[in-house]
Every structure is written in C-alpha cells, then in structure tokens.
Tab-separated table of C-alpha atoms and ligand atoms in Angstrom:
chain	number	residue	atom	x	y	z
A	76	MET	CA	-8.121	-2.293	-13.775
A	77	SER	CA	-6.021	0.741	-12.917
A	78	LYS	CA	-3.166	1.518	-15.336
A	79	ILE	CA	-0.948	3.119	-12.721
A	80	PHE	CA	2.209	2.297	-14.688
A	81	LYS	CA	0.913	3.480	-18.075
A	82	ASP	CA	3.847	4.555	-20.304
A	83	LYS	CA	6.384	3.682	-17.607
A	84	ASN	CA	9.440	1.719	-18.722
A	85	ILE	CA	10.313	-0.883	-16.133
A	86	LEU	CA	13.495	-2.894	-16.605
A	87	ILE	CA	13.550	-6.146	-14.653
A	88	GLY	CA	16.833	-7.892	-13.925
A	89	ILE	CA	16.558	-11.563	-13.046
A	90	SER	CA	19.481	-13.291	-11.419
A	91	GLY	CA	19.956	-16.969	-10.691
A	92	GLY	CA	17.883	-17.671	-7.595
A	93	ILE	CA	15.127	-20.253	-7.413
A	94	ALA	CA	12.649	-17.389	-6.900
A	95	ALA	CA	13.275	-16.440	-10.561
A	96	TYR	CA	9.986	-18.121	-11.458
A	97	LYS	CA	8.145	-15.501	-9.381
A	98	SER	CA	9.466	-12.830	-11.728
A	99	ALA	CA	7.029	-14.167	-14.342
A	100	ASP	CA	4.121	-13.244	-12.066
A	101	LEU	CA	5.721	-9.859	-11.343
A	102	THR	CA	6.135	-9.227	-15.077
A	103	SER	CA	2.573	-10.210	-15.887
A	104	ARG	CA	1.146	-8.043	-13.082
A	105	LEU	CA	3.180	-4.995	-14.135
A	106	ILE	CA	2.043	-5.379	-17.743
A	107	LYS	CA	-1.597	-5.493	-16.597
A	108	LEU	CA	-0.909	-2.257	-14.719
A	109	GLY	CA	0.135	-0.629	-17.989
A	110	ALA	CA	3.950	-0.855	-17.814
A	111	ASN	CA	6.339	-1.444	-20.706
A	112	ILE	CA	8.665	-4.220	-19.570
A	113	LYS	CA	12.105	-5.325	-20.731
A	114	ILE	CA	13.963	-8.175	-19.131
A	115	ILE	CA	17.621	-8.911	-18.541
A	116	MET	CA	18.490	-12.398	-17.315
A	117	THR	CA	21.784	-13.738	-16.100
A	118	ALA	CA	23.019	-16.985	-17.600
A	119	ASN	CA	22.226	-18.767	-14.322
A	120	ALA	CA	18.670	-17.409	-14.286
A	121	THR	CA	18.001	-18.996	-17.693
A	122	LYS	CA	18.763	-22.392	-16.161
A	123	LEU	CA	15.877	-21.869	-13.734
A	124	ILE	CA	13.291	-20.360	-16.078
A	125	GLN	CA	13.182	-20.050	-19.850
A	126	PRO	CA	13.681	-16.616	-21.466
A	127	LEU	CA	10.824	-17.612	-23.771
A	128	THR	CA	8.415	-17.261	-20.836
A	129	PHE	CA	9.339	-13.582	-20.484
A	130	GLN	CA	9.490	-12.999	-24.229
A	131	SER	CA	5.914	-14.290	-24.476
A	132	LEU	CA	4.725	-12.202	-21.538
A	133	THR	CA	6.375	-8.945	-22.616
A	134	GLY	CA	6.354	-9.253	-26.390
A	135	ASN	CA	9.964	-8.025	-26.264
A	136	PRO	CA	13.243	-9.869	-26.765
A	137	VAL	CA	14.820	-11.011	-23.523
A	138	TYR	CA	18.355	-9.814	-23.008
A	139	VAL	CA	20.432	-12.738	-21.868
A	140	ASP	CA	23.958	-12.607	-20.811
A	141	THR	CA	25.386	-15.292	-23.049
A	142	PHE	CA	28.429	-13.389	-24.284
A	143	GLN	CA	27.488	-14.680	-27.713
A	144	SER	CA	26.602	-11.319	-29.161
A	145	THR	CA	29.475	-9.300	-27.788
A	146	GLU	CA	29.220	-6.733	-30.568
A	147	ARG	CA	25.688	-5.757	-29.601
A	148	TRP	CA	26.294	-6.221	-25.897
A	149	ASP	CA	27.871	-2.781	-25.390
A	150	ILE	CA	25.053	-1.086	-27.221
A	151	GLU	CA	22.403	-3.051	-25.401
A	152	HIS	CA	23.497	-2.227	-21.897
A	153	ILE	CA	23.567	1.498	-22.630
A	154	ALA	CA	20.263	1.424	-24.510
A	155	LEU	CA	18.538	-0.509	-21.738
A	156	ALA	CA	20.112	1.687	-19.076
A	157	LYS	CA	18.729	4.804	-20.782
A	158	TRP	CA	15.341	3.253	-21.597
A	159	ALA	CA	14.481	2.403	-18.001
A	160	ASP	CA	12.424	4.687	-15.766
A	161	ILE	CA	13.159	2.232	-12.982
A	162	PHE	CA	15.319	-0.881	-12.725
A	163	VAL	CA	14.200	-3.713	-10.456
A	164	ILE	CA	16.439	-6.680	-9.772
A	165	ALA	CA	14.176	-9.488	-8.590
A	166	PRO	CA	15.388	-11.866	-7.414
A	167	ALA	CA	18.734	-10.341	-6.478
A	168	THR	CA	21.213	-13.020	-5.410
A	169	ALA	CA	24.075	-12.485	-2.958
A	170	ASN	CA	26.372	-12.706	-5.979
A	171	VAL	CA	24.702	-9.857	-7.897
A	172	ILE	CA	24.485	-7.700	-4.756
A	173	GLY	CA	28.162	-8.371	-4.041
A	174	LYS	CA	29.216	-7.501	-7.565
A	175	ALA	CA	27.135	-4.318	-7.628
A	176	ALA	CA	28.584	-3.250	-4.266
A	177	SER	CA	32.100	-3.730	-5.632
A	178	GLY	CA	31.483	-2.025	-8.960
A	179	ILE	CA	32.039	-5.254	-10.849
A	180	ALA	CA	30.397	-5.312	-14.268
A	181	ASP	CA	31.136	-8.668	-15.826
A	182	ASP	CA	27.807	-9.443	-17.434
A	183	LEU	CA	24.879	-7.598	-18.970
A	184	LEU	CA	22.928	-7.309	-15.703
A	185	THR	CA	25.756	-5.915	-13.594
A	186	THR	CA	26.966	-3.709	-16.444
A	187	THR	CA	23.499	-2.200	-16.760
A	188	ILE	CA	23.347	-1.589	-12.990
A	189	LEU	CA	26.523	0.434	-13.396
A	190	ALA	CA	25.400	2.179	-16.573
A	191	THR	CA	21.933	3.315	-15.581
A	192	GLU	CA	20.878	6.540	-13.943
A	193	ALA	CA	17.422	5.116	-13.254
A	194	LYS	CA	16.415	4.379	-9.685
A	195	THR	CA	17.590	0.829	-8.991
A	196	LEU	CA	15.780	-1.475	-6.566
A	197	PHE	CA	17.099	-4.807	-5.327
A	198	ALA	CA	14.702	-7.505	-4.102
A	199	PRO	CA	17.055	-10.008	-2.432
A	200	ALA	CA	16.198	-13.700	-2.247
A	201	MET	CA	18.539	-16.280	-0.762
A	202	ASN	CA	19.032	-18.731	2.082
A	203	THR	CA	18.683	-17.183	5.555
A	204	VAL	CA	22.265	-17.885	6.612
A	205	MET	CA	23.561	-16.308	3.426
A	206	TYR	CA	21.275	-13.300	3.836
A	207	GLN	CA	22.388	-12.718	7.408
A	208	LYS	CA	26.125	-13.129	6.666
A	209	GLN	CA	27.990	-9.981	7.615
A	210	ILE	CA	29.542	-9.637	4.179
A	211	VAL	CA	26.127	-9.664	2.484
A	212	GLN	CA	24.697	-7.185	4.993
A	213	ASP	CA	27.779	-4.955	4.516
A	214	ASN	CA	27.236	-5.040	0.746
A	215	ILE	CA	23.554	-4.172	1.171
A	216	ASN	CA	24.363	-1.269	3.500
A	217	LYS	CA	27.047	-0.017	1.144
A	218	LEU	CA	24.579	0.019	-1.742
A	219	LYS	CA	21.901	1.685	0.409
A	220	ASN	CA	24.370	4.416	1.336
A	221	LEU	CA	25.039	4.918	-2.365
A	222	GLY	CA	21.320	5.510	-3.013
A	223	TYR	CA	20.207	2.052	-4.140
A	224	ALA	CA	16.903	0.866	-2.694
A	225	PHE	CA	16.152	-2.550	-1.188
A	226	ILE	CA	12.866	-4.395	-0.901
A	227	PRO	CA	13.306	-6.475	2.254
A	228	PRO	CA	12.844	-10.223	1.815
A	229	GLY	CA	9.987	-12.011	3.542
A	230	ARG	CA	10.169	-14.809	6.105
A	231	GLY	CA	8.906	-18.344	5.646
A	232	ARG	CA	9.852	-21.683	4.181
A	233	LEU	CA	12.699	-21.294	1.730
A	234	ALA	CA	13.259	-23.405	-1.367
A	235	CYS	CA	16.135	-25.198	0.412
A	236	GLY	CA	13.715	-26.357	3.117
A	237	ASP	CA	14.999	-23.966	5.816
A	238	TRP	CA	12.662	-21.530	7.568
A	239	GLY	CA	13.606	-17.909	8.029
A	240	GLU	CA	14.332	-14.604	6.370
A	241	GLY	CA	15.289	-14.629	2.704
A	242	LYS	CA	12.148	-15.335	0.644
A	243	LEU	CA	11.650	-12.973	-2.277
A	244	ALA	CA	9.206	-10.272	-1.104
A	245	ASP	CA	5.601	-10.817	-2.202
A	246	VAL	CA	4.839	-9.546	-5.688
A	247	ASP	CA	2.311	-7.086	-4.197
A	248	VAL	CA	5.005	-5.653	-1.954
A	249	ILE	CA	7.474	-5.339	-4.851
A	250	ILE	CA	4.811	-3.493	-6.864
A	251	GLN	CA	4.145	-1.120	-3.962
A	252	HIS	CA	7.852	-0.296	-3.780
A	253	ILE	CA	8.049	0.297	-7.537
A	254	GLU	CA	5.019	2.579	-7.366
A	255	SER	CA	6.385	4.463	-4.431
A	256	HIS	CA	9.753	5.069	-6.149
A	257	LEU	CA	8.207	6.027	-9.481
A	258	TYR	CA	5.809	8.534	-7.977
A	259	SER	CA	7.873	9.816	-5.176
A	260	SER	CA	6.636	13.303	-4.587
A	261	LYS	CA	7.719	13.329	-0.958
A	262	ASP	CA	5.485	16.213	0.052
A	263	MET	CA	4.453	14.457	3.284
A	264	GLU	CA	7.968	13.886	4.585
A	265	GLY	CA	8.171	14.718	8.295
A	266	LEU	CA	4.411	14.288	8.807
A	267	ARG	CA	2.733	11.634	10.919
A	268	VAL	CA	-0.607	10.470	9.603
A	269	LEU	CA	-3.271	8.487	11.422
A	270	VAL	CA	-5.587	6.502	9.154
A	271	THR	CA	-8.583	4.442	10.237
A	272	ALA	CA	-9.901	1.795	7.875
A	273	GLY	CA	-12.416	-0.982	7.568
A	274	PRO	CA	-15.456	-1.948	9.585
A	275	THR	CA	-15.863	-2.543	13.303
A	276	ARG	CA	-17.371	-5.696	14.791
A	277	GLU	CA	-19.758	-5.482	17.717
A	278	SER	CA	-20.036	-8.836	19.465
A	279	ILE	CA	-23.441	-10.323	20.277
A	280	ASP	CA	-22.047	-13.493	21.838
A	281	PRO	CA	-18.716	-15.346	21.468
A	282	VAL	CA	-19.557	-16.420	17.902
A	283	ARG	CA	-21.766	-13.680	16.451
A	284	TYR	CA	-21.345	-10.005	15.747
A	285	ILE	CA	-22.837	-6.988	13.992
A	286	THR	CA	-20.704	-5.343	11.336
A	287	ASN	CA	-20.973	-3.427	8.037
A	288	ARG	CA	-19.821	-3.765	4.442
A	289	SER	CA	-16.563	-1.789	4.640
A	290	SER	CA	-13.667	-3.730	3.110
A	291	GLY	CA	-10.925	-1.370	4.263
A	292	LYS	CA	-9.807	-0.698	0.657
A	293	MET	CA	-10.298	3.070	0.876
A	294	GLY	CA	-8.387	3.448	4.137
A	295	TYR	CA	-5.575	1.151	3.027
A	296	ALA	CA	-5.238	3.135	-0.215
A	297	ILE	CA	-4.893	6.354	1.796
A	298	ALA	CA	-2.308	4.765	4.086
A	299	GLU	CA	-0.328	3.512	1.102
A	300	ALA	CA	-0.472	6.876	-0.681
A	301	CYS	CA	0.722	8.715	2.454
A	302	ILE	CA	3.644	6.290	2.824
A	303	GLN	CA	4.561	6.828	-0.819
A	304	ARG	CA	4.599	10.550	-0.181
A	305	GLY	CA	6.997	10.182	2.732
A	306	ALA	CA	4.691	10.232	5.785
A	307	VAL	CA	4.949	7.984	8.818
A	308	VAL	CA	1.602	6.182	8.920
A	309	ASP	CA	-0.287	4.687	11.851
A	310	LEU	CA	-3.049	2.516	10.413
A	311	VAL	CA	-5.825	1.588	12.834
A	312	THR	CA	-7.772	-1.100	11.085
A	313	GLY	CA	-10.907	-3.067	11.723
A	314	PRO	CA	-10.976	-6.683	10.500
A	315	THR	CA	-10.213	-6.901	6.757
A	316	SER	CA	-8.762	-9.470	4.388
A	317	LEU	CA	-6.291	-6.959	2.955
A	318	GLN	CA	-2.530	-6.987	3.167
A	319	ALA	CA	-1.377	-3.884	5.023
A	320	PRO	CA	0.703	-1.435	2.978
A	321	ALA	CA	4.433	-1.996	3.394
A	322	GLY	CA	5.865	0.377	5.965
A	323	ALA	CA	2.627	1.154	7.854
A	324	ASN	CA	2.485	0.835	11.648
A	325	VAL	CA	-0.564	-1.402	11.875
A	326	PHE	CA	-2.919	-1.420	14.871
A	327	PRO	CA	-5.603	-4.081	14.391
A	328	VAL	CA	-8.814	-3.465	16.334
A	329	GLU	CA	-12.175	-5.160	16.441
A	330	SER	CA	-14.917	-3.067	18.013
A	331	ALA	CA	-15.678	0.652	17.935
A	332	MET	CA	-14.559	0.863	21.579
A	333	ASP	CA	-11.187	-0.731	20.655
A	334	MET	CA	-10.821	1.748	17.811
A	335	TYR	CA	-11.739	4.639	20.099
A	336	GLN	CA	-9.062	3.725	22.646
A	337	THR	CA	-6.350	3.040	20.071
A	338	VAL	CA	-7.038	6.203	18.076
A	339	LEU	CA	-6.968	8.387	21.187
A	340	LYS	CA	-3.592	6.931	22.187
A	341	LEU	CA	-2.104	7.796	18.789
A	342	TYR	CA	-3.856	11.134	18.289
A	343	ASP	CA	-1.438	13.499	20.044
A	344	LYS	CA	1.401	12.568	17.711
A	345	ALA	CA	-0.674	12.860	14.523
A	346	ASP	CA	-0.463	15.798	12.105
A	347	ILE	CA	-3.301	14.593	9.869
A	348	VAL	CA	-6.118	12.109	10.530
A	349	PHE	CA	-8.019	10.385	7.722
A	350	LYS	CA	-11.071	8.802	9.317
A	351	SER	CA	-12.290	6.492	6.565
A	352	ALA	CA	-13.398	3.618	8.822
A	353	ALA	CA	-17.062	2.730	8.926
A	354	VAL	CA	-17.587	2.702	12.682
A	355	ALA	CA	-20.660	1.062	14.205
A	356	ASP	CA	-22.804	3.708	15.856
A	357	TYR	CA	-24.247	1.160	18.301
A	358	ARG	CA	-22.998	-1.866	20.213
A	359	ILE	CA	-24.815	-4.616	22.087
A	360	LYS	CA	-25.568	-3.435	25.627
A	361	GLU	CA	-24.436	-6.685	27.155
A	362	MET	CA	-22.556	-9.303	25.182
A	363	ALA	CA	-23.723	-12.827	26.113
A	364	SER	CA	-20.868	-14.780	27.659
A	365	ASN	CA	-22.042	-18.037	26.039
A	366	LYS	CA	-23.423	-18.779	22.593
A	367	ILE	CA	-27.094	-17.774	22.512
A	368	LYS	CA	-29.218	-20.918	22.003
A	369	LYS	CA	-32.146	-20.877	19.641
A	370	GLY	CA	-35.446	-21.642	21.350
A	371	GLN	CA	-37.582	-18.571	21.468
A	372	ASP	CA	-39.383	-17.387	18.303
A	373	SER	CA	-37.906	-13.934	18.622
A	374	ILE	CA	-35.277	-12.244	20.707
A	375	THR	CA	-34.503	-8.595	21.325
A	376	LEU	CA	-31.017	-7.201	21.270
A	377	GLU	CA	-30.588	-3.979	23.170
A	378	LEU	CA	-28.112	-1.583	21.555
A	379	VAL	CA	-26.350	1.369	23.139
A	380	ARG	CA	-24.526	4.263	21.450
A	381	ASN	CA	-20.818	3.940	20.753
A	382	PRO	CA	-18.676	7.007	21.284
A	383	ASP	CA	-18.268	9.108	18.150
A	384	ILE	CA	-14.495	8.867	17.744
A	385	LEU	CA	-14.224	11.662	15.207
A	386	MET	CA	-16.366	13.991	17.286
A	387	GLU	CA	-14.018	13.373	20.218
A	388	LEU	CA	-10.983	14.116	18.005
A	389	GLY	CA	-12.678	17.356	16.922
A	390	LYS	CA	-13.065	18.396	20.562
A	391	ARG	CA	-9.461	17.561	21.454
A	392	LYS	CA	-7.961	19.089	18.303
A	393	THR	CA	-4.725	21.037	18.770
A	394	LYS	CA	-2.556	21.007	15.630
A	395	GLN	CA	-4.242	18.097	13.820
A	396	ILE	CA	-5.920	18.354	10.428
A	397	LEU	CA	-9.048	16.219	10.535
A	398	VAL	CA	-10.402	14.625	7.376
A	399	GLY	CA	-13.694	12.820	7.896
A	400	PHE	CA	-15.662	10.631	5.528
A	401	ALA	CA	-19.414	10.511	5.080
A	402	ALA	CA	-20.897	7.666	3.075
A	403	GLU	CA	-24.190	8.956	1.698
A	404	THR	CA	-26.857	7.676	-0.652
A	405	GLU	CA	-28.843	10.938	-0.851
A	406	GLU	CA	-28.436	14.659	-0.112
A	407	LEU	CA	-24.703	14.180	0.008
A	408	GLU	CA	-23.817	17.860	0.408
A	409	LYS	CA	-26.321	18.528	3.183
A	410	HIS	CA	-25.316	15.511	5.277
A	411	ALA	CA	-21.586	15.902	4.703
A	412	LEU	CA	-21.552	19.605	5.638
A	413	LYS	CA	-23.531	18.893	8.784
A	414	LYS	CA	-20.864	16.367	9.862
A	415	LEU	CA	-18.026	18.761	8.910
A	416	ASN	CA	-19.353	21.434	11.245
A	417	ARG	CA	-20.658	19.248	14.063
A	418	LYS	CA	-17.396	17.281	14.349
A	419	ASN	CA	-15.090	20.327	13.971
A	420	LEU	CA	-13.377	18.919	10.874
A	421	ASP	CA	-11.081	20.588	8.359
A	422	PHE	CA	-12.320	18.476	5.438
A	423	ILE	CA	-14.993	15.903	4.815
A	424	LEU	CA	-15.209	13.574	1.885
A	425	GLY	CA	-18.821	13.160	0.918
A	426	ASN	CA	-18.680	9.634	-0.416
A	427	ASP	CA	-21.297	8.836	-3.032
A	428	VAL	CA	-22.229	5.242	-2.276
A	429	SER	CA	-25.402	5.211	-4.327
A	430	THR	CA	-23.920	3.057	-7.095
A	431	LYS	CA	-22.149	-0.283	-7.043
A	432	GLU	CA	-18.985	1.093	-8.680
A	433	SER	CA	-18.075	3.313	-5.751
A	434	GLY	CA	-18.032	3.302	-1.969
A	435	PHE	CA	-18.193	0.098	0.034
A	436	GLN	CA	-16.067	-2.823	-1.240
A	437	SER	CA	-15.525	-1.574	-4.786
A	438	ASP	CA	-12.070	-0.842	-6.193
A	439	ALA	CA	-13.160	2.637	-7.256
A	440	ASN	CA	-14.613	5.666	-5.546
A	441	GLN	CA	-16.166	9.063	-6.273
A	442	GLY	CA	-17.331	11.952	-4.147
A	443	ILE	CA	-16.973	15.583	-3.160
A	444	LEU	CA	-14.314	16.948	-0.840
A	445	PHE	CA	-15.708	19.783	1.281
A	446	SER	CA	-13.293	22.071	3.078
A	447	LYS	CA	-14.134	24.150	6.142
A	448	ASP	CA	-13.177	27.265	4.123
A	449	GLY	CA	-16.263	26.630	1.968
A	450	SER	CA	-14.544	25.299	-1.143
A	451	THR	CA	-15.582	22.030	-2.769
A	452	ILE	CA	-13.798	19.710	-5.173
A	453	SER	CA	-15.713	17.106	-7.065
A	454	ILE	CA	-13.682	13.937	-7.591
A	455	PRO	CA	-15.034	11.713	-10.390
A	456	LEU	CA	-15.001	7.913	-10.407
A	457	MET	CA	-11.437	6.583	-10.262
A	458	THR	CA	-9.515	3.786	-8.524
A	459	LYS	CA	-9.290	4.111	-4.751
A	460	LYS	CA	-5.526	4.532	-5.079
A	461	GLU	CA	-5.934	7.487	-7.432
A	462	PHE	CA	-8.781	8.801	-5.302
A	463	ALA	CA	-6.552	8.689	-2.209
A	464	HIS	CA	-3.893	10.772	-3.960
A	465	ARG	CA	-6.508	13.298	-5.149
A	466	ILE	CA	-7.763	13.844	-1.591
A	467	ILE	CA	-4.221	14.149	-0.271
A	468	ASP	CA	-3.308	16.592	-3.093
A	469	GLU	CA	-6.127	18.898	-1.984
A	470	VAL	CA	-5.344	18.587	1.728
A	471	MET	CA	-1.647	19.281	1.126
A	472	LYS	CA	-2.465	22.314	-1.092
A	473	LYS	CA	-4.608	23.948	1.567
A	474	VAL	CA	-2.691	23.175	4.713
A	475	LYS	CA	0.544	24.732	5.845
A	476	PHE	CA	2.574	22.637	8.272
A	477	ASP	CA	5.405	24.118	10.423
B	91	PMT	O1	-13.755	0.227	3.238
B	91	PMT	P1	-14.289	0.357	1.827
B	91	PMT	O2	-15.050	-0.877	1.382
B	91	PMT	O3	-13.209	0.752	0.842
B	91	PMT	O4	-15.378	1.531	1.819
B	91	PMT	C1	-14.969	2.849	2.079
B	91	PMT	C2	-16.033	3.612	2.876
B	91	PMT	C3	-17.287	3.737	2.036
B	91	PMT	C4	-16.346	2.883	4.186
B	91	PMT	C5	-15.393	5.010	3.196
B	91	PMT	O5	-15.013	5.649	2.018
B	91	PMT	C6	-16.362	5.901	3.955
B	91	PMT	O6	-17.172	6.615	3.369
B	91	PMT	N1	-16.267	5.871	5.306
B	91	PMT	C7	-17.221	6.580	6.201
B	91	PMT	C8	-18.377	5.688	6.494
B	91	PMT	C9	-19.542	6.417	7.142
B	91	PMT	O7	-20.629	6.346	6.702
B	91	PMT	O8	-19.275	7.137	8.160
B	91	PMT	P2	-20.382	7.930	9.046
B	91	PMT	O9	-21.189	8.838	8.224
B	91	PMT	O10	-21.080	6.925	9.911
B	91	PMT	O11	-19.410	8.749	9.961
B	91	PMT	C10	-18.844	9.989	9.574
B	91	PMT	C11	-17.418	10.053	10.048
B	91	PMT	O12	-17.379	9.877	11.477
B	91	PMT	C12	-16.523	8.987	9.464
B	91	PMT	O13	-15.281	9.568	9.205
B	91	PMT	C13	-16.428	7.933	10.575
B	91	PMT	O14	-15.177	7.254	10.568
B	91	PMT	C14	-16.587	8.782	11.832
B	91	PMT	N2	-17.226	8.052	12.938
B	91	PMT	C15	-18.510	7.610	12.858
B	91	PMT	C16	-19.115	6.981	13.932
B	91	PMT	C17	-18.382	6.798	15.109
B	91	PMT	N3	-18.913	6.184	16.165
B	91	PMT	N4	-17.124	7.236	15.188
B	91	PMT	C18	-16.529	7.863	14.132
B	91	PMT	O15	-15.369	8.259	14.214
C-alpha cells in the first residue's frame, strides 16, 4: 500500500455530530497511508464515540476537552497547533463552524483552530435544514474568505431520518482533499486538462459486449493529480467501478464512438490531453437489435475499425500537448515511438504491461516516457498515483504554457 502521508502530522478534530464514528475509519485509513495522527475531541464527541477507540487506533493519547487538566490545556493547544502539518475537523458541527467564524475559543478544539498556522479543513456534517440555514452558510463563507478550506458534505439519508445535503463527505473524498492540500504545488493552475480513462464497450447485442481489462485506475490517478495541482479536469471515462476524483468534470461514455464524439467536443478547450483509455480498435459492424439466440454451432461476428481518437487529435492539434499511452508486452520502445510519431504526439508513455504488478488493473505502474524531442525517462514501479505525478512532473518541466 502506498505511504503517501509518510511522516506527515495530521491533527483530526472531532466535534459532536453523529458522524463522529466515521472519524475512526478516517483515522485508520490515514494511519495505513503512513500518517502520524493526533486527535482532539470535544466533550460532546466523547458521548458519541469513546476516546479509547482513537487512542487504540493511533497509539497516542486523545486530547479531550474536559477542562479537568486546565494547567496542561494551554500547553497542549499550542503544542498540537505547532505539531500539525494539516488540521482536519471531521465532523464539523454548525456549532464549531460558528465558533470558529466568530473567533470564539472556549474549548481545546476551537482554541487549537485559532492557534494553528497549519492549513485547516472543515468537513461539515449536520441536518440539511441546519446546513442550508443562512447563518451557517454565512459562517462557512466567512471562513472560506479567511483561507479555511471546506470539504462539501454529501447527500443522502441523514442520521435523523431526513434525506438531503449534510452527510459527512465520504472518507475517500476527505482523504483526497487532505492529499491535495498537503501536496499543493499548484503548477497546473489556469490549465484545462482532458483525461480519458478506462475501457470501452462495443455492443454485440442488447446484453453482450466486447471490452478489455482496463480498470480506469491509471486515468483516474492522472485526473486526481491534475486537480491537486490546480488544473480544471474533464474526465472522459469508459465504464469503471471507481469513484471519480472530487472536482473532476466527468463525462461517462460507453463505446469508442461515444468517446470519440465526447473527446472531440472537449478538445478545443484543452491545454493538455492524457489519453490513458484503452480504446477498442474494432466494433461490431451491426449490433443485433435483439438478444442473439443460441442454436448454431458457431457464429461469425464481423468487426469494423473504430476511429483512432488520438490520431484525430494529432491531426487537429493547435495548442494542445498530447500525451498518449501505449500498453506493450514486448519491444516497448519500438512500438511506443512508432505511435508517438504516427499520431503526432508530444509524449508517449510506453507502459510495460508484461508483469502482473503493473499496467491493467493493478494499483502500480511502470514504464518509459518518450518525448518528441528524443529524451526518455524511465519510471520504475510505483503506485499509479505517484506514477501520475511523475509523468506530469516531466510534462510540466518540458512544456511552456502562455
Ligand atoms: O485502466 P488501468 O487498469 O489502470 O490500466 C491502464 C492502462 C494499461 C490501460 C493504461 O496505462 C494504458 O497503457 N493505456 C493505453 C492502452 C493501449 O494499449 O493503447 P493502444 O496502444 O491501443 O493505443 C495507443 C494510444 O492511442 C492510447 O493513448 C489510446 O488511448 C489511443 N487510442 C487507441 C485506439 C483508438 N481507437 N483510439 C485511441 O485514441
């Protein structure tokens, strides 16, 4: 598992919302990702979940606002405030948000919010009516204007039984926000990036299709990395089971023809295109309108060529930087360079898919990035997230944008 938060000090503030139990999952996930975690709980939060849970997960004392140890309290809030690389309040109740917006510091959590210089993120969780109340929204906007970040709540069934906005954001989404704030080199600010990801599906009949083994992980990792670095991202994705990165403009497509049309519509606005999708080269000549019945011993499916989307982008290129992918099991350099030239690309990532650890479906990848200027960078096996950043680092080093 990737240790993306290795040596990072993450302070989690837990206030008294029913979603406090989800902070245990958040804590456990962050620890697995390598983070050092310390926890502050409000007195109300301890009524909903035991501090012992967090003490056991983190191996650290849990700082609870009991007012019993007033002598140490002053020291603690400064020490914690200085220790943190990032401070995440999850769940953040209307009460804590209101106090922070008014500069009130009447317990350890709110005092630490005031005392820290670390980036502070609020993940609100409350009843929909409360969340939408003008006073709460005013407090949120006031804090945003002061530089505090917010992780928008999700929609769904709330603990009170109501449906609507106000659920604590998914743990995955909270982690993405933490990552993006911790590693916020915003070198892609002002750029619009088009990413394609996943497989395409070519229908045979209403219930059957031809596809490939792409999971979409590589493309989604690129989209996420570009968002972290400040880009606006259009993600054109074939069918996957992945959750789209927070903040991406998602365009779901099914077949290569769908992808072709969607990509061409978005292309003019793009500054960079990462074409990591595994597009079917052929489709069924004529899709059967009804389910094909078994009867004959053998049947023949006639396939016709799909348009080569990347080749078309190469022909229509104006300002765009085109980064293609080539999944290869042999003669990686030869095949990748052929595609680089034939498709008029700026870069191609020769993706070594000869082993199980990299390429299709795996969480890791390895390959060689070839540039049209003749240079090559070998990228060893690493998580797809790290791999995405390595490719982007190289592209951003070589390319000058107006
Ligand atoms: O999704 P994952 O499970 O994480 O796996 C990632 C991946 C292995 C799919 C990805 O890293 C990768 O290598 N994608 C390219 C797959 C491939 O083999 O492409 P290709 O050699 O068929 O095509 C070369 C390039 O042309 C690719 O950028 C492709 O998107 C593009 N292409 C291909 C055919 C076509 N009709 N239109 C295209 O645009």
